[in-house]
Amino acid sequence: MREKQQMINLLTGVQSSKKSYYTELKKMVNELKKKNMQLEIINDITKSFNIDMSIDDMLRNTFDKLKEIFYIDRISLLLYEQEQLVLTNVYPEHDLYFPVGFVLPRGNSLYWKAIQSLEKTFHQVQDEQTFIENKVYQSLGICSLLLIPLMRKARVIGLLSIGSKEMVVYDESDLSFFQQFGDQLAVCIENARLYNEVLKSEKEWEETFRAVSEMIFVVDLEGNILKYNDAAKEFFSLDLLKTNICQLLAIDPKESPIIENVEMKKPVHRQFHIQQRVCELHAYPVWNEQQKIYASIIYINDITEKLQIEAQLVQSGKLAAIGEMAAGIAHELNNPLTAILGNAQLLLRSIEKDNRSYKLLQDIYLCGKRCKTIIQNLLTFSRQDEYVFEECSVNEAVEQVLGLIGDQIHKQNIFIQKKLDHSVELIEGNIQQIGQIILNLLINAKDALEEVENERKIIVVETKQVIENEKQWVTLCVKDNGKGIAEQHLQEIFNPFFTTKRPGKGTGLGLSVSLGIAEAHGGTIEVVSEPGKGSEFRLKLPVQ
């Protein structure tokens, strides 16, 4: 006990109590923790740039650790570039007032004052101050600031701002730490800048090669390939180093673009064919410091698709014009057609069915409805209509359509066989649009059966749920035993205005509109057909 008491006396003085001893010991431990955390922060800054961590990430990590030992609520970094002070980083991000990249004006600026003094500045935010930063910090609730100019080799490279929502006071050891913190941050920023400049220069060719999908070669004056990019390797599928470019491209050595580079001292452009592709070649001379050509850069672009697209531009222009014209005509016809249908309905209600005029009015009304359907198809094709998607059943859509035209099909001695799987799941879509697809498929099947003399004409309508490519689909199959579709027409039947029906029988819009609706629902339409045996159209829609 006597030795323990002597130890307490040595540490705390003879008059100290046990309570003051533990208080001093706790204070000492906290100071040690603080010093360790400061060393860890300095060490983290050094490591951050060594592993290519961004300044944002570094500030985030540093901020979280600084908060453990200081009252800090905001940290920002401004870089001094071309005699301008530019805001580059702020953490936390939600405390951003000026946008990143904001150039701070010199007049009445606290930051500029700190830069010009070249010394760290402690500042308390007050209402009567006229600094432009004062309004910013008042809006953010910041009460006190510590501004540290970042110096590197007696040159200012930026400014670090540390803000707190409390009125804090830093002692000399704290200010010394923040100065070390700023010095180390300045070293890291400068080293990172120099490193990036060297890295940019070193990787210039590599980045150029990766940035383009066209083939690039670097060749010497003999035509031997010194370097090539991945696109060239993929196109030729072999190692091309030291291969002669003329042999590779099947070019006469006497007409080598490299020779023309040297003689004309300017870029060369050619078009040639290789591997059944049409390519453009550009050869650019490379100069050394003595202004002599020592190599060429060969740039090759596959323009086969480009030429094909150019050849289709005229046809595409026609289709675009037809689409606009269709929409315009549809809107123009809608108004008079509404009047025709309305008046026809009124007259039908006022005339007895055995009246001679009743049949004529009924024909007018039915023809008007047919015209309205065609107009609706035109509007859908030209994407003028908007529909709301919701849960709906394909089976219900089938029943609705069969309720409309089922009797008409039966009257033409065509038997409809339903095979509806009532366990199929719902889809996300528009039942009216799905019904339009089913209607078009049934009409096409009916028309195909009208052109054959089968004893038993059948249309099979089947729904089921399948799994393809790990995805669930609801499928609707409409199959007929009609005349079928010729193989050369299978790739064209979904094109707008293409039809194999006789004039006046079809508009050529049914399948085109149907495919567009299916794709809008995330699905598609597949077709299998054999001339003389019939066709099967399969609508596939994803399960909700």
mmCIF file of C-alpha atoms in Angstrom, residues 120-295:
data_model
loop_
_atom_site.group_PDB
_atom_site.id
_atom_site.type_symbol
_atom_site.label_atom_id
_atom_site.label_comp_id
_atom_site.label_asym_id
_atom_site.label_seq_id
_atom_site.Cartn_x
_atom_site.Cartn_y
_atom_site.Cartn_z
ATOM 1 C CA LYS A 120 -4.062 29.503 -41.797
ATOM 2 C CA THR A 121 -6.994 31.638 -40.669
ATOM 3 C CA PHE A 122 -9.581 31.025 -37.965
ATOM 4 C CA HIS A 123 -12.855 32.870 -38.634
ATOM 5 C CA GLN A 124 -16.132 33.243 -36.740
ATOM 6 C CA VAL A 125 -19.237 33.852 -38.881
ATOM 7 C CA GLN A 126 -21.126 37.019 -37.853
ATOM 8 C CA ASP A 127 -24.148 38.845 -39.286
ATOM 9 C CA GLU A 128 -22.461 42.183 -39.894
ATOM 10 C CA GLN A 129 -19.678 40.724 -42.054
ATOM 11 C CA THR A 130 -19.705 41.472 -45.787
ATOM 12 C CA PHE A 131 -17.708 38.496 -47.069
ATOM 13 C CA ILE A 132 -19.470 36.663 -49.905
ATOM 14 C CA GLU A 133 -18.884 33.388 -48.035
ATOM 15 C CA ASN A 134 -20.768 34.720 -45.005
ATOM 16 C CA LYS A 135 -24.199 34.224 -46.631
ATOM 17 C CA VAL A 136 -23.238 30.675 -47.608
ATOM 18 C CA TYR A 137 -22.223 29.641 -44.105
ATOM 19 C CA GLN A 138 -25.177 31.360 -42.469
ATOM 20 C CA SER A 139 -27.538 29.374 -44.700
ATOM 21 C CA LEU A 140 -25.680 26.167 -43.802
ATOM 22 C CA GLY A 141 -25.594 27.001 -40.073
ATOM 23 C CA ILE A 142 -21.774 27.125 -39.935
ATOM 24 C CA CYS A 143 -20.509 29.271 -37.020
ATOM 25 C CA SER A 144 -16.732 28.936 -37.200
ATOM 26 C CA LEU A 145 -14.172 28.266 -39.954
ATOM 27 C CA LEU A 146 -10.577 27.214 -40.216
ATOM 28 C CA LEU A 147 -9.001 28.106 -43.559
ATOM 29 C CA ILE A 148 -5.694 26.462 -44.496
ATOM 30 C CA PRO A 149 -3.827 27.564 -47.654
ATOM 31 C CA LEU A 150 -2.298 24.536 -49.396
ATOM 32 C CA MET A 151 1.332 25.208 -50.338
ATOM 33 C CA ARG A 152 3.764 23.249 -52.444
ATOM 34 C CA LYS A 153 7.310 24.500 -52.984
ATOM 35 C CA ALA A 154 6.366 28.044 -51.912
ATOM 36 C CA ARG A 155 3.499 27.997 -54.396
ATOM 37 C CA VAL A 156 -0.206 28.099 -53.533
ATOM 38 C CA ILE A 157 -2.123 25.185 -55.054
ATOM 39 C CA GLY A 158 -5.417 25.458 -53.161
ATOM 40 C CA LEU A 159 -7.358 26.120 -49.987
ATOM 41 C CA LEU A 160 -8.867 23.762 -47.411
ATOM 42 C CA SER A 161 -11.949 24.980 -45.514
ATOM 43 C CA ILE A 162 -13.042 23.242 -42.288
ATOM 44 C CA GLY A 163 -16.382 24.416 -40.863
ATOM 45 C CA SER A 164 -18.264 23.749 -37.637
ATOM 46 C CA LYS A 165 -21.804 24.507 -36.521
ATOM 47 C CA GLU A 166 -20.440 25.256 -33.056
ATOM 48 C CA MET A 167 -18.178 28.062 -31.918
ATOM 49 C CA VAL A 168 -15.035 25.969 -31.443
ATOM 50 C CA VAL A 169 -11.592 26.999 -30.237
ATOM 51 C CA TYR A 170 -8.476 25.170 -31.450
ATOM 52 C CA ASP A 171 -5.327 25.049 -29.324
ATOM 53 C CA GLU A 172 -1.804 25.182 -30.695
ATOM 54 C CA SER A 173 -1.508 21.400 -31.038
ATOM 55 C CA ASP A 174 -4.777 21.274 -33.003
ATOM 56 C CA LEU A 175 -3.624 24.067 -35.334
ATOM 57 C CA SER A 176 -0.289 22.296 -35.760
ATOM 58 C CA PHE A 177 -2.096 19.102 -36.737
ATOM 59 C CA PHE A 178 -4.307 20.897 -39.250
ATOM 60 C CA GLN A 179 -1.226 22.512 -40.769
ATOM 61 C CA GLN A 180 0.391 19.081 -41.150
ATOM 62 C CA PHE A 181 -2.874 17.794 -42.548
ATOM 63 C CA GLY A 182 -2.945 20.598 -45.141
ATOM 64 C CA ASP A 183 0.732 20.149 -46.031
ATOM 65 C CA GLN A 184 0.289 16.427 -46.580
ATOM 66 C CA LEU A 185 -2.868 17.016 -48.605
ATOM 67 C CA ALA A 186 -0.993 19.531 -50.779
ATOM 68 C CA VAL A 187 1.798 17.023 -51.403
ATOM 69 C CA CYS A 188 -0.694 14.324 -52.366
ATOM 70 C CA ILE A 189 -2.660 16.635 -54.702
ATOM 71 C CA GLU A 190 0.514 17.792 -56.431
ATOM 72 C CA ASN A 191 1.881 14.260 -56.739
ATOM 73 C CA ALA A 192 -1.449 13.037 -58.078
ATOM 74 C CA ARG A 193 -1.494 15.824 -60.645
ATOM 75 C CA LEU A 194 2.044 15.021 -61.830
ATOM 76 C CA TYR A 195 1.300 11.316 -61.835
ATOM 77 C CA ASN A 196 -1.826 11.805 -63.946
ATOM 78 C CA GLU A 197 0.065 13.895 -66.457
ATOM 79 C CA VAL A 198 2.717 11.205 -66.834
ATOM 80 C CA LEU A 199 0.087 8.475 -66.951
ATOM 81 C CA LYS A 200 -1.914 10.347 -69.579
ATOM 82 C CA SER A 201 1.150 10.705 -71.785
ATOM 83 C CA GLU A 202 2.179 7.092 -71.291
ATOM 84 C CA LYS A 203 -1.254 5.643 -72.056
ATOM 85 C CA GLU A 204 -2.176 7.984 -74.886
ATOM 86 C CA TRP A 205 -1.928 5.372 -77.634
ATOM 87 C CA GLU A 206 -3.596 2.679 -75.536
ATOM 88 C CA GLU A 207 -6.555 4.898 -74.714
ATOM 89 C CA THR A 208 -6.829 5.951 -78.351
ATOM 90 C CA PHE A 209 -6.945 2.331 -79.450
ATOM 91 C CA ARG A 210 -9.603 1.438 -76.891
ATOM 92 C CA ALA A 211 -11.744 4.455 -77.652
ATOM 93 C CA VAL A 212 -12.540 3.433 -81.229
ATOM 94 C CA SER A 213 -14.136 0.332 -82.646
ATOM 95 C CA GLU A 214 -12.414 0.711 -86.010
ATOM 96 C CA MET A 215 -9.102 -0.933 -86.894
ATOM 97 C CA ILE A 216 -5.904 1.029 -86.194
ATOM 98 C CA PHE A 217 -2.364 0.014 -87.183
ATOM 99 C CA VAL A 218 1.001 1.637 -86.577
ATOM 100 C CA VAL A 219 3.381 0.588 -89.376
ATOM 101 C CA ASP A 220 6.971 1.450 -90.274
ATOM 102 C CA LEU A 221 8.008 2.792 -93.669
ATOM 103 C CA GLU A 222 8.416 -0.781 -94.953
ATOM 104 C CA GLY A 223 4.804 -1.511 -94.149
ATOM 105 C CA ASN A 224 5.533 -3.836 -91.215
ATOM 106 C CA ILE A 225 2.914 -3.645 -88.451
ATOM 107 C CA LEU A 226 4.386 -2.376 -85.176
ATOM 108 C CA LYS A 227 1.186 -2.040 -83.208
ATOM 109 C CA TYR A 228 -2.527 -2.700 -83.680
ATOM 110 C CA ASN A 229 -5.703 -2.414 -81.621
ATOM 111 C CA ASP A 230 -8.238 -5.011 -80.496
ATOM 112 C CA ALA A 231 -10.619 -4.240 -83.367
ATOM 113 C CA ALA A 232 -7.933 -5.256 -85.881
ATOM 114 C CA LYS A 233 -7.177 -8.443 -83.966
ATOM 115 C CA GLU A 234 -10.883 -9.324 -83.836
ATOM 116 C CA PHE A 235 -11.379 -8.675 -87.553
ATOM 117 C CA PHE A 236 -8.401 -10.751 -88.762
ATOM 118 C CA SER A 237 -8.333 -13.253 -85.853
ATOM 119 C CA LEU A 238 -4.543 -13.681 -85.866
ATOM 120 C CA ASP A 239 -1.298 -12.188 -84.534
ATOM 121 C CA LEU A 240 -0.449 -9.273 -86.803
ATOM 122 C CA LEU A 241 2.889 -8.104 -85.406
ATOM 123 C CA LYS A 242 5.538 -7.694 -88.122
ATOM 124 C CA THR A 243 2.982 -8.692 -90.765
ATOM 125 C CA ASN A 244 3.177 -6.517 -93.856
ATOM 126 C CA ILE A 245 0.108 -4.293 -94.161
ATOM 127 C CA CYS A 246 -0.001 -4.586 -97.954
ATOM 128 C CA GLN A 247 -0.036 -8.386 -97.818
ATOM 129 C CA LEU A 248 -2.678 -8.315 -95.081
ATOM 130 C CA LEU A 249 -4.993 -6.032 -97.060
ATOM 131 C CA ALA A 250 -4.123 -7.564 -100.468
ATOM 132 C CA ILE A 251 -2.821 -4.214 -101.749
ATOM 133 C CA ASP A 252 -0.243 -3.977 -104.535
ATOM 134 C CA PRO A 253 3.049 -2.906 -102.830
ATOM 135 C CA LYS A 254 3.600 -0.401 -105.649
ATOM 136 C CA GLU A 255 0.347 1.307 -104.611
ATOM 137 C CA SER A 256 1.112 1.216 -100.907
ATOM 138 C CA PRO A 257 -0.508 4.104 -99.005
ATOM 139 C CA ILE A 258 2.722 4.426 -96.996
ATOM 140 C CA ILE A 259 4.691 5.273 -100.114
ATOM 141 C CA GLU A 260 2.081 7.884 -100.947
ATOM 142 C CA ASN A 261 2.369 9.235 -97.386
ATOM 143 C CA VAL A 262 6.107 9.738 -97.814
ATOM 144 C CA GLU A 263 5.895 11.191 -101.303
ATOM 145 C CA MET A 264 2.886 13.477 -100.809
ATOM 146 C CA LYS A 265 3.598 14.206 -97.114
ATOM 147 C CA LYS A 266 -0.124 14.252 -96.373
ATOM 148 C CA PRO A 267 -2.910 11.823 -95.367
ATOM 149 C CA VAL A 268 -4.144 9.260 -97.895
ATOM 150 C CA HIS A 269 -7.729 8.026 -98.307
ATOM 151 C CA ARG A 270 -8.845 4.899 -100.169
ATOM 152 C CA GLN A 271 -11.761 2.476 -100.415
ATOM 153 C CA PHE A 272 -11.184 -1.247 -100.867
ATOM 154 C CA HIS A 273 -12.837 -4.657 -100.460
ATOM 155 C CA ILE A 274 -11.656 -7.351 -98.045
ATOM 156 C CA GLN A 275 -13.376 -10.468 -96.686
ATOM 157 C CA GLN A 276 -16.559 -9.519 -98.554
ATOM 158 C CA ARG A 277 -16.644 -6.196 -96.717
ATOM 159 C CA VAL A 278 -16.284 -2.652 -98.015
ATOM 160 C CA CYS A 279 -13.744 -0.637 -96.020
ATOM 161 C CA GLU A 280 -12.327 2.873 -95.949
ATOM 162 C CA LEU A 281 -8.593 3.309 -95.373
ATOM 163 C CA HIS A 282 -6.967 6.464 -94.028
ATOM 164 C CA ALA A 283 -3.172 6.619 -93.776
ATOM 165 C CA TYR A 284 -1.635 9.419 -91.694
ATOM 166 C CA PRO A 285 2.135 10.166 -91.705
ATOM 167 C CA VAL A 286 3.901 10.319 -88.317
ATOM 168 C CA TRP A 287 6.657 12.921 -87.931
ATOM 169 C CA ASN A 288 9.652 12.960 -85.598
ATOM 170 C CA GLU A 289 11.331 15.978 -84.020
ATOM 171 C CA GLN A 290 13.434 16.474 -87.165
ATOM 172 C CA GLN A 291 10.200 16.748 -89.179
ATOM 173 C CA LYS A 292 10.873 13.481 -90.989
ATOM 174 C CA ILE A 293 8.281 10.769 -91.540
ATOM 175 C CA TYR A 294 9.278 7.619 -89.700
ATOM 176 C CA ALA A 295 5.955 5.703 -89.565
#
